[in-house]
Amino acid sequence: MKQPVFFLSHGGGPWPWLDGPFRENFAWLEASLKALLAQLPEPPRAVLAVSGHWEEPEFTVSSAAQPGMVYDYFGFPEHTYSIRYAAPGDPALAGRVRELAAAAGIAMGDDPARGFDHGTFSMMQPIRPEADLPVVSLSMKQGYDPAAHFALGQALAPLRDEGVVIMGSGLTYHNLRVFNARAAEPSRQFDAWLRHALLDLPPEDRAAQLMRWEAAPAARLVHPREDHLIPLMVALGAAGADPATCIYSQADLFGGITVSSWRFGEDVSATGFDRLAA
């Protein structure tokens, strides 16, 4: 059966390994991630994670059988620099990703040393704490061309029929210089624009709208650097004409920031983690 595609918020830093107020900001996100595998039509073979924390001169896929860790954050407690998400990789899946990309004329590099960055392990820890589901990482391409990432998603769509769940990992608001109540209105405006594009427009129009994301309200304040938005373009390409459902939203992250996560797939039902739904 065809697996759905996701664009997910991965939260902040190594939050699943923390306690206290910082962790509490992500309680609603955590609940939505814990519920994710139950939405699948059958148990997945593997996850292909497109992280907003990995970019290369060309698209690159991780091919390690046992990926290590990339501690790509700073200022967190000492113990978070020795945590481990011990999921296996899947070299065969990495080879299939390269094969599909090549068939579409898309250059794809291979990195046998790449480990899990926090865009992947902080997302996967609540989803599959047993860490027994193979995870392969896929980079963004420098320059962040939305159309190039959308085309890659289209090329990788056959994986959905092969038991692979494609997950774009980022954040619908990502401006670390304005990560407080001052972000309330711009994040709300951008999220409302995104919600309209994904829920109200036909597939061809929603894709065209997302290719022009810089025209959205407050776009460059919300995403001064679009690394956390571009994984959505891969997910959107892989989704084809499948409908979208908001599977997580909140308007009070860190004092008022609006963020959301999305699922693309047929026969989608509400999951109860969209606080903004009518």
PDB file of C-alpha atoms in Angstrom:
ATOM      1  CA  MET A   1       0.000   0.000   0.000  1.00  0.00           C
ATOM      2  CA  LYS A   2       1.117   3.543  -0.690  1.00  0.00           C
ATOM      3  CA  GLN A   3       2.629   5.283   2.315  1.00  0.00           C
ATOM      4  CA  PRO A   4       1.788   8.915   3.069  1.00  0.00           C
ATOM      5  CA  VAL A   5       4.331  11.727   2.964  1.00  0.00           C
ATOM      6  CA  PHE A   6       4.996  14.129   5.839  1.00  0.00           C
ATOM      7  CA  PHE A   7       6.413  17.556   6.524  1.00  0.00           C
ATOM      8  CA  LEU A   8       7.091  17.695  10.250  1.00  0.00           C
ATOM      9  CA  SER A   9       8.264  20.160  12.835  1.00  0.00           C
ATOM     10  CA  HIS A  10      11.294  18.675  14.584  1.00  0.00           C
ATOM     11  CA  GLY A  11      11.226  21.052  17.538  1.00  0.00           C
ATOM     12  CA  GLY A  12      14.283  22.733  19.019  1.00  0.00           C
ATOM     13  CA  GLY A  13      17.669  21.113  19.578  1.00  0.00           C
ATOM     14  CA  PRO A  14      17.687  17.793  21.499  1.00  0.00           C
ATOM     15  CA  TRP A  15      14.370  18.531  23.222  1.00  0.00           C
ATOM     16  CA  PRO A  16      13.229  14.882  23.700  1.00  0.00           C
ATOM     17  CA  TRP A  17      16.211  14.365  26.047  1.00  0.00           C
ATOM     18  CA  LEU A  18      15.414  17.409  28.209  1.00  0.00           C
ATOM     19  CA  ASP A  19      13.075  18.144  31.100  1.00  0.00           C
ATOM     20  CA  GLY A  20      11.492  21.303  32.400  1.00  0.00           C
ATOM     21  CA  PRO A  21      10.066  24.401  30.683  1.00  0.00           C
ATOM     22  CA  PHE A  22      11.985  24.040  27.409  1.00  0.00           C
ATOM     23  CA  ARG A  23      10.706  20.496  26.922  1.00  0.00           C
ATOM     24  CA  GLU A  24       7.183  21.541  27.886  1.00  0.00           C
ATOM     25  CA  ASN A  25       7.011  23.869  24.878  1.00  0.00           C
ATOM     26  CA  PHE A  26       6.961  20.762  22.703  1.00  0.00           C
ATOM     27  CA  ALA A  27       4.371  18.690  24.586  1.00  0.00           C
ATOM     28  CA  TRP A  28       1.759  19.099  21.833  1.00  0.00           C
ATOM     29  CA  LEU A  29       4.328  18.349  19.123  1.00  0.00           C
ATOM     30  CA  GLU A  30       5.472  15.285  21.048  1.00  0.00           C
ATOM     31  CA  ALA A  31       1.919  13.959  21.239  1.00  0.00           C
ATOM     32  CA  SER A  32       1.488  14.389  17.487  1.00  0.00           C
ATOM     33  CA  LEU A  33       4.768  12.630  16.682  1.00  0.00           C
ATOM     34  CA  LYS A  34       3.955   9.722  18.988  1.00  0.00           C
ATOM     35  CA  ALA A  35       0.689   9.270  17.064  1.00  0.00           C
ATOM     36  CA  LEU A  36       2.287   9.329  13.622  1.00  0.00           C
ATOM     37  CA  LEU A  37       2.985   5.650  12.946  1.00  0.00           C
ATOM     38  CA  ALA A  38      -0.620   4.786  13.751  1.00  0.00           C
ATOM     39  CA  GLN A  39      -1.634   6.826  10.685  1.00  0.00           C
ATOM     40  CA  LEU A  40       0.212   4.540   8.277  1.00  0.00           C
ATOM     41  CA  PRO A  41      -1.691   1.950   6.220  1.00  0.00           C
ATOM     42  CA  GLU A  42       0.885  -0.711   7.116  1.00  0.00           C
ATOM     43  CA  PRO A  43       4.180  -0.924   9.023  1.00  0.00           C
ATOM     44  CA  PRO A  44       6.873   0.914   7.072  1.00  0.00           C
ATOM     45  CA  ARG A  45      10.032  -0.639   5.687  1.00  0.00           C
ATOM     46  CA  ALA A  46      12.094   2.497   6.375  1.00  0.00           C
ATOM     47  CA  VAL A  47      12.045   6.267   6.700  1.00  0.00           C
ATOM     48  CA  LEU A  48      13.696   8.659   4.265  1.00  0.00           C
ATOM     49  CA  ALA A  49      14.301  11.873   6.228  1.00  0.00           C
ATOM     50  CA  VAL A  50      14.992  15.174   4.455  1.00  0.00           C
ATOM     51  CA  SER A  51      16.516  17.310   7.178  1.00  0.00           C
ATOM     52  CA  GLY A  52      16.583  21.091   7.356  1.00  0.00           C
ATOM     53  CA  HIS A  53      20.003  20.665   8.982  1.00  0.00           C
ATOM     54  CA  TRP A  54      21.863  19.054   6.095  1.00  0.00           C
ATOM     55  CA  GLU A  55      22.767  20.753   2.840  1.00  0.00           C
ATOM     56  CA  GLU A  56      25.385  19.901   0.253  1.00  0.00           C
ATOM     57  CA  PRO A  57      26.523  21.318  -3.132  1.00  0.00           C
ATOM     58  CA  GLU A  58      24.427  18.549  -4.688  1.00  0.00           C
ATOM     59  CA  PHE A  59      21.745  16.300  -3.278  1.00  0.00           C
ATOM     60  CA  THR A  60      23.381  13.619  -1.129  1.00  0.00           C
ATOM     61  CA  VAL A  61      22.045  10.488   0.523  1.00  0.00           C
ATOM     62  CA  SER A  62      23.475   8.774   3.607  1.00  0.00           C
ATOM     63  CA  SER A  63      24.486   5.158   3.030  1.00  0.00           C
ATOM     64  CA  ALA A  64      25.852   4.116   6.435  1.00  0.00           C
ATOM     65  CA  ALA A  65      24.603   0.808   7.769  1.00  0.00           C
ATOM     66  CA  GLN A  66      24.907   2.138  11.342  1.00  0.00           C
ATOM     67  CA  PRO A  67      24.797   5.963  11.240  1.00  0.00           C
ATOM     68  CA  GLY A  68      26.490   7.944  13.970  1.00  0.00           C
ATOM     69  CA  MET A  69      25.356  11.234  15.477  1.00  0.00           C
ATOM     70  CA  VAL A  70      25.795  14.884  14.483  1.00  0.00           C
ATOM     71  CA  TYR A  71      25.406  17.206  17.484  1.00  0.00           C
ATOM     72  CA  ASP A  72      24.561  20.318  15.464  1.00  0.00           C
ATOM     73  CA  TYR A  73      23.437  22.603  18.296  1.00  0.00           C
ATOM     74  CA  PHE A  74      25.030  24.565  21.106  1.00  0.00           C
ATOM     75  CA  GLY A  75      24.234  25.753  24.603  1.00  0.00           C
ATOM     76  CA  PHE A  76      22.411  22.635  25.757  1.00  0.00           C
ATOM     77  CA  PRO A  77      23.242  20.472  28.814  1.00  0.00           C
ATOM     78  CA  GLU A  78      26.381  18.370  28.630  1.00  0.00           C
ATOM     79  CA  HIS A  79      24.534  15.059  28.500  1.00  0.00           C
ATOM     80  CA  THR A  80      22.886  15.994  25.200  1.00  0.00           C
ATOM     81  CA  TYR A  81      26.269  15.731  23.457  1.00  0.00           C
ATOM     82  CA  SER A  82      26.473  12.024  24.159  1.00  0.00           C
ATOM     83  CA  ILE A  83      22.892  10.946  23.448  1.00  0.00           C
ATOM     84  CA  ARG A  84      22.361   8.365  20.748  1.00  0.00           C
ATOM     85  CA  TYR A  85      19.514   7.469  18.448  1.00  0.00           C
ATOM     86  CA  ALA A  86      20.661   4.016  17.412  1.00  0.00           C
ATOM     87  CA  ALA A  87      18.429   3.281  14.418  1.00  0.00           C
ATOM     88  CA  PRO A  88      20.082   1.375  11.572  1.00  0.00           C
ATOM     89  CA  GLY A  89      20.617   2.862   8.158  1.00  0.00           C
ATOM     90  CA  ASP A  90      19.630   1.146   4.923  1.00  0.00           C
ATOM     91  CA  PRO A  91      22.361   1.075   2.250  1.00  0.00           C
ATOM     92  CA  ALA A  92      20.005  -0.648  -0.191  1.00  0.00           C
ATOM     93  CA  LEU A  93      17.469   2.158   0.167  1.00  0.00           C
ATOM     94  CA  ALA A  94      20.238   4.716  -0.315  1.00  0.00           C
ATOM     95  CA  GLY A  95      21.104   2.942  -3.572  1.00  0.00           C
ATOM     96  CA  ARG A  96      17.456   3.035  -4.645  1.00  0.00           C
ATOM     97  CA  VAL A  97      17.330   6.787  -3.950  1.00  0.00           C
ATOM     98  CA  ARG A  98      20.362   7.298  -6.194  1.00  0.00           C
ATOM     99  CA  GLU A  99      18.806   5.099  -8.866  1.00  0.00           C
ATOM    100  CA  LEU A 100      15.529   7.033  -8.929  1.00  0.00           C
ATOM    101  CA  ALA A 101      17.351  10.365  -8.950  1.00  0.00           C
ATOM    102  CA  ALA A 102      19.555   9.254 -11.829  1.00  0.00           C
ATOM    103  CA  ALA A 103      16.525   8.115 -13.828  1.00  0.00           C
ATOM    104  CA  ALA A 104      15.151  11.663 -13.491  1.00  0.00           C
ATOM    105  CA  GLY A 105      18.464  13.253 -14.487  1.00  0.00           C
ATOM    106  CA  ILE A 106      19.180  14.513 -10.972  1.00  0.00           C
ATOM    107  CA  ALA A 107      22.731  14.272  -9.644  1.00  0.00           C
ATOM    108  CA  MET A 108      22.877  12.483  -6.295  1.00  0.00           C
ATOM    109  CA  GLY A 109      25.935  12.100  -4.101  1.00  0.00           C
ATOM    110  CA  ASP A 110      26.578   9.431  -1.502  1.00  0.00           C
ATOM    111  CA  ASP A 111      27.895   9.911   2.027  1.00  0.00           C
ATOM    112  CA  PRO A 112      28.736   6.701   3.921  1.00  0.00           C
ATOM    113  CA  ALA A 113      29.889   8.684   6.976  1.00  0.00           C
ATOM    114  CA  ARG A 114      26.892  10.964   7.540  1.00  0.00           C
ATOM    115  CA  GLY A 115      25.186  10.507  10.904  1.00  0.00           C
ATOM    116  CA  PHE A 116      21.806  11.616  12.209  1.00  0.00           C
ATOM    117  CA  ASP A 117      21.545  15.368  12.840  1.00  0.00           C
ATOM    118  CA  HIS A 118      19.001  16.767  15.272  1.00  0.00           C
ATOM    119  CA  GLY A 119      16.565  17.454  12.447  1.00  0.00           C
ATOM    120  CA  THR A 120      16.342  13.679  12.179  1.00  0.00           C
ATOM    121  CA  PHE A 121      16.979  12.220  15.636  1.00  0.00           C
ATOM    122  CA  SER A 122      14.869  14.731  17.584  1.00  0.00           C
ATOM    123  CA  MET A 123      11.981  13.940  15.240  1.00  0.00           C
ATOM    124  CA  MET A 124      12.471  10.168  15.254  1.00  0.00           C
ATOM    125  CA  GLN A 125      12.909   9.741  19.019  1.00  0.00           C
ATOM    126  CA  PRO A 126       9.203  10.395  19.780  1.00  0.00           C
ATOM    127  CA  ILE A 127       8.085   8.651  16.582  1.00  0.00           C
ATOM    128  CA  ARG A 128      10.036   5.439  17.201  1.00  0.00           C
ATOM    129  CA  PRO A 129      11.859   5.440  20.550  1.00  0.00           C
ATOM    130  CA  GLU A 130      12.789   1.771  20.032  1.00  0.00           C
ATOM    131  CA  ALA A 131      15.073   2.978  17.184  1.00  0.00           C
ATOM    132  CA  ASP A 132      14.490  -0.244  15.262  1.00  0.00           C
ATOM    133  CA  LEU A 133      13.133   1.327  12.066  1.00  0.00           C
ATOM    134  CA  PRO A 134      15.810   1.965   9.393  1.00  0.00           C
ATOM    135  CA  VAL A 135      16.354   5.654   8.674  1.00  0.00           C
ATOM    136  CA  VAL A 136      18.171   7.113   5.669  1.00  0.00           C
ATOM    137  CA  SER A 137      19.021  10.822   5.553  1.00  0.00           C
ATOM    138  CA  LEU A 138      18.751  12.971   2.438  1.00  0.00           C
ATOM    139  CA  SER A 139      20.325  16.403   2.134  1.00  0.00           C
ATOM    140  CA  MET A 140      19.014  19.579   0.636  1.00  0.00           C
ATOM    141  CA  LYS A 141      20.901  21.145  -2.258  1.00  0.00           C
ATOM    142  CA  GLN A 142      22.681  24.422  -1.659  1.00  0.00           C
ATOM    143  CA  GLY A 143      20.849  27.376  -3.168  1.00  0.00           C
ATOM    144  CA  TYR A 144      17.486  26.091  -1.906  1.00  0.00           C
ATOM    145  CA  ASP A 145      15.830  26.167  -5.331  1.00  0.00           C
ATOM    146  CA  PRO A 146      12.217  25.160  -4.560  1.00  0.00           C
ATOM    147  CA  ALA A 147      11.643  23.721  -8.031  1.00  0.00           C
ATOM    148  CA  ALA A 148      14.734  21.493  -7.826  1.00  0.00           C
ATOM    149  CA  HIS A 149      13.607  20.075  -4.487  1.00  0.00           C
ATOM    150  CA  PHE A 150      10.067  19.588  -5.764  1.00  0.00           C
ATOM    151  CA  ALA A 151      11.435  17.701  -8.785  1.00  0.00           C
ATOM    152  CA  LEU A 152      13.475  15.458  -6.507  1.00  0.00           C
ATOM    153  CA  GLY A 153      10.347  14.655  -4.523  1.00  0.00           C
ATOM    154  CA  GLN A 154       8.574  13.722  -7.743  1.00  0.00           C
ATOM    155  CA  ALA A 155      11.454  11.419  -8.690  1.00  0.00           C
ATOM    156  CA  LEU A 156      11.355   9.697  -5.299  1.00  0.00           C
ATOM    157  CA  ALA A 157       7.575   9.183  -5.222  1.00  0.00           C
ATOM    158  CA  PRO A 158       7.831   5.474  -6.221  1.00  0.00           C
ATOM    159  CA  LEU A 159       9.363   4.801  -2.803  1.00  0.00           C
ATOM    160  CA  ARG A 160       5.920   5.304  -1.315  1.00  0.00           C
ATOM    161  CA  ASP A 161       4.800   2.055  -2.960  1.00  0.00           C
ATOM    162  CA  GLU A 162       7.909   0.299  -1.642  1.00  0.00           C
ATOM    163  CA  GLY A 163       7.171   0.716   2.059  1.00  0.00           C
ATOM    164  CA  VAL A 164       9.192   3.898   2.563  1.00  0.00           C
ATOM    165  CA  VAL A 165       7.810   6.892   4.451  1.00  0.00           C
ATOM    166  CA  ILE A 166       9.258  10.169   3.154  1.00  0.00           C
ATOM    167  CA  MET A 167       9.515  12.779   5.914  1.00  0.00           C
ATOM    168  CA  GLY A 168      10.559  16.361   5.370  1.00  0.00           C
ATOM    169  CA  SER A 169      11.864  17.720   8.670  1.00  0.00           C
ATOM    170  CA  GLY A 170      11.953  21.437   9.399  1.00  0.00           C
ATOM    171  CA  LEU A 171       9.796  24.128  10.966  1.00  0.00           C
ATOM    172  CA  THR A 172       7.169  26.406   9.470  1.00  0.00           C
ATOM    173  CA  TYR A 173       8.670  29.304  11.448  1.00  0.00           C
ATOM    174  CA  HIS A 174      12.440  29.578  11.792  1.00  0.00           C
ATOM    175  CA  ASN A 175      13.936  32.932  12.729  1.00  0.00           C
ATOM    176  CA  LEU A 176      16.108  32.442  15.790  1.00  0.00           C
ATOM    177  CA  ARG A 177      16.615  36.208  16.156  1.00  0.00           C
ATOM    178  CA  VAL A 178      12.877  36.670  16.674  1.00  0.00           C
ATOM    179  CA  PHE A 179      11.835  33.557  18.581  1.00  0.00           C
ATOM    180  CA  ASN A 180       9.420  35.010  21.110  1.00  0.00           C
ATOM    181  CA  ALA A 181       6.070  36.783  21.313  1.00  0.00           C
ATOM    182  CA  ARG A 182       7.173  39.288  18.637  1.00  0.00           C
ATOM    183  CA  ALA A 183       6.886  36.426  16.163  1.00  0.00           C
ATOM    184  CA  ALA A 184       3.202  35.875  16.934  1.00  0.00           C
ATOM    185  CA  GLU A 185       1.676  37.898  14.116  1.00  0.00           C
ATOM    186  CA  PRO A 186       4.175  37.154  11.311  1.00  0.00           C
ATOM    187  CA  SER A 187       4.139  33.433  12.102  1.00  0.00           C
ATOM    188  CA  ARG A 188       0.328  33.469  12.192  1.00  0.00           C
ATOM    189  CA  GLN A 189       0.159  35.212   8.817  1.00  0.00           C
ATOM    190  CA  PHE A 190       2.612  32.844   7.178  1.00  0.00           C
ATOM    191  CA  ASP A 191       0.953  29.758   8.623  1.00  0.00           C
ATOM    192  CA  ALA A 192      -2.477  30.961   7.454  1.00  0.00           C
ATOM    193  CA  TRP A 193      -1.060  31.425   3.955  1.00  0.00           C
ATOM    194  CA  LEU A 194       0.441  27.942   4.044  1.00  0.00           C
ATOM    195  CA  ARG A 195      -2.794  26.431   5.362  1.00  0.00           C
ATOM    196  CA  HIS A 196      -4.758  28.042   2.520  1.00  0.00           C
ATOM    197  CA  ALA A 197      -2.286  26.836  -0.099  1.00  0.00           C
ATOM    198  CA  LEU A 198      -2.225  23.253   1.144  1.00  0.00           C
ATOM    199  CA  LEU A 199      -5.892  22.816   2.060  1.00  0.00           C
ATOM    200  CA  ASP A 200      -7.838  25.006  -0.337  1.00  0.00           C
ATOM    201  CA  LEU A 201      -5.963  24.913  -3.639  1.00  0.00           C
ATOM    202  CA  PRO A 202      -5.907  22.084  -6.198  1.00  0.00           C
ATOM    203  CA  PRO A 203      -2.571  20.205  -6.327  1.00  0.00           C
ATOM    204  CA  GLU A 204      -1.156  22.036  -9.347  1.00  0.00           C
ATOM    205  CA  ASP A 205      -1.996  25.415  -7.839  1.00  0.00           C
ATOM    206  CA  ARG A 206      -0.676  24.598  -4.387  1.00  0.00           C
ATOM    207  CA  ALA A 207       2.643  23.565  -5.928  1.00  0.00           C
ATOM    208  CA  ALA A 208       2.836  26.802  -7.926  1.00  0.00           C
ATOM    209  CA  GLN A 209       2.011  28.779  -4.793  1.00  0.00           C
ATOM    210  CA  LEU A 210       4.758  27.076  -2.786  1.00  0.00           C
ATOM    211  CA  MET A 211       7.309  27.679  -5.538  1.00  0.00           C
ATOM    212  CA  ARG A 212       6.611  31.386  -4.953  1.00  0.00           C
ATOM    213  CA  TRP A 213       6.758  31.154  -1.160  1.00  0.00           C
ATOM    214  CA  GLU A 214       8.758  34.396  -0.871  1.00  0.00           C
ATOM    215  CA  ALA A 215       5.588  36.286  -1.844  1.00  0.00           C
ATOM    216  CA  ALA A 216       3.773  34.979   1.240  1.00  0.00           C
ATOM    217  CA  PRO A 217       2.980  37.386   4.104  1.00  0.00           C
ATOM    218  CA  ALA A 218       6.046  38.011   6.299  1.00  0.00           C
ATOM    219  CA  ALA A 219       7.931  35.335   4.338  1.00  0.00           C
ATOM    220  CA  ARG A 220      11.450  36.637   4.849  1.00  0.00           C
ATOM    221  CA  LEU A 221      10.876  37.499   8.482  1.00  0.00           C
ATOM    222  CA  VAL A 222       9.556  33.993   9.085  1.00  0.00           C
ATOM    223  CA  HIS A 223      12.293  32.345   7.014  1.00  0.00           C
ATOM    224  CA  PRO A 224      15.310  34.666   6.670  1.00  0.00           C
ATOM    225  CA  ARG A 225      17.117  31.504   5.547  1.00  0.00           C
ATOM    226  CA  GLU A 226      14.735  28.918   4.133  1.00  0.00           C
ATOM    227  CA  ASP A 227      16.565  25.772   5.211  1.00  0.00           C
ATOM    228  CA  HIS A 228      13.677  24.742   7.487  1.00  0.00           C
ATOM    229  CA  LEU A 229      11.033  25.253   4.784  1.00  0.00           C
ATOM    230  CA  ILE A 230      12.698  23.606   1.778  1.00  0.00           C
ATOM    231  CA  PRO A 231      12.146  19.989   2.970  1.00  0.00           C
ATOM    232  CA  LEU A 232       8.439  20.735   2.438  1.00  0.00           C
ATOM    233  CA  MET A 233       9.137  21.078  -1.293  1.00  0.00           C
ATOM    234  CA  VAL A 234      10.502  17.531  -1.450  1.00  0.00           C
ATOM    235  CA  ALA A 235       7.469  16.254   0.438  1.00  0.00           C
ATOM    236  CA  LEU A 236       5.130  18.178  -1.836  1.00  0.00           C
ATOM    237  CA  GLY A 237       6.760  16.733  -4.947  1.00  0.00           C
ATOM    238  CA  ALA A 238       6.471  13.204  -3.601  1.00  0.00           C
ATOM    239  CA  ALA A 239       2.840  13.805  -2.611  1.00  0.00           C
ATOM    240  CA  GLY A 240       1.611  14.228  -6.171  1.00  0.00           C
ATOM    241  CA  ALA A 241      -2.104  14.990  -6.127  1.00  0.00           C
ATOM    242  CA  ASP A 242      -2.704  13.560  -2.653  1.00  0.00           C
ATOM    243  CA  PRO A 243      -4.678  15.755  -0.253  1.00  0.00           C
ATOM    244  CA  ALA A 244      -3.053  17.483   2.702  1.00  0.00           C
ATOM    245  CA  THR A 245      -4.064  17.362   6.345  1.00  0.00           C
ATOM    246  CA  CYS A 246      -2.647  19.472   9.157  1.00  0.00           C
ATOM    247  CA  ILE A 247      -1.669  16.878  11.756  1.00  0.00           C
ATOM    248  CA  TYR A 248      -0.189  19.296  14.304  1.00  0.00           C
ATOM    249  CA  SER A 249      -0.475  22.997  14.973  1.00  0.00           C
ATOM    250  CA  GLN A 250      -0.168  25.359  17.872  1.00  0.00           C
ATOM    251  CA  ALA A 251      -0.186  29.100  18.188  1.00  0.00           C
ATOM    252  CA  ASP A 252       1.618  29.415  21.514  1.00  0.00           C
ATOM    253  CA  LEU A 253       5.073  27.955  20.950  1.00  0.00           C
ATOM    254  CA  PHE A 254       7.544  29.987  23.035  1.00  0.00           C
ATOM    255  CA  GLY A 255       4.963  32.596  23.878  1.00  0.00           C
ATOM    256  CA  GLY A 256       2.964  32.916  20.684  1.00  0.00           C
ATOM    257  CA  ILE A 257       4.668  31.391  17.617  1.00  0.00           C
ATOM    258  CA  THR A 258       2.367  29.531  15.210  1.00  0.00           C
ATOM    259  CA  VAL A 259       3.778  26.324  13.705  1.00  0.00           C
ATOM    260  CA  SER A 260       2.321  23.290  11.947  1.00  0.00           C
ATOM    261  CA  SER A 261       3.050  19.826  10.528  1.00  0.00           C
ATOM    262  CA  TRP A 262       1.462  18.217   7.477  1.00  0.00           C
ATOM    263  CA  ARG A 263       0.534  14.833   6.090  1.00  0.00           C
ATOM    264  CA  PHE A 264      -0.145  14.076   2.412  1.00  0.00           C
ATOM    265  CA  GLY A 265      -2.107  10.956   1.581  1.00  0.00           C
ATOM    266  CA  GLU A 266      -5.453   9.571   0.500  1.00  0.00           C
ATOM    267  CA  ASP A 267      -8.314   9.099   2.990  1.00  0.00           C
ATOM    268  CA  VAL A 268      -6.717  11.345   5.565  1.00  0.00           C
ATOM    269  CA  SER A 269      -8.621  11.775   8.816  1.00  0.00           C
ATOM    270  CA  ALA A 270      -8.147  14.344  11.558  1.00  0.00           C
ATOM    271  CA  THR A 271      -5.829  13.259  14.356  1.00  0.00           C
ATOM    272  CA  GLY A 272      -6.801  15.762  17.070  1.00  0.00           C
ATOM    273  CA  PHE A 273      -3.509  17.704  17.140  1.00  0.00           C
ATOM    274  CA  ASP A 274      -4.596  20.668  14.988  1.00  0.00           C
ATOM    275  CA  ARG A 275      -5.524  23.401  17.436  1.00  0.00           C
ATOM    276  CA  LEU A 276      -6.300  25.861  14.632  1.00  0.00           C
ATOM    277  CA  ALA A 277      -8.917  23.754  12.831  1.00  0.00           C
ATOM    278  CA  ALA A 278     -12.425  25.132  12.764  1.00  0.00           C
TER     279      ALA A 278
END
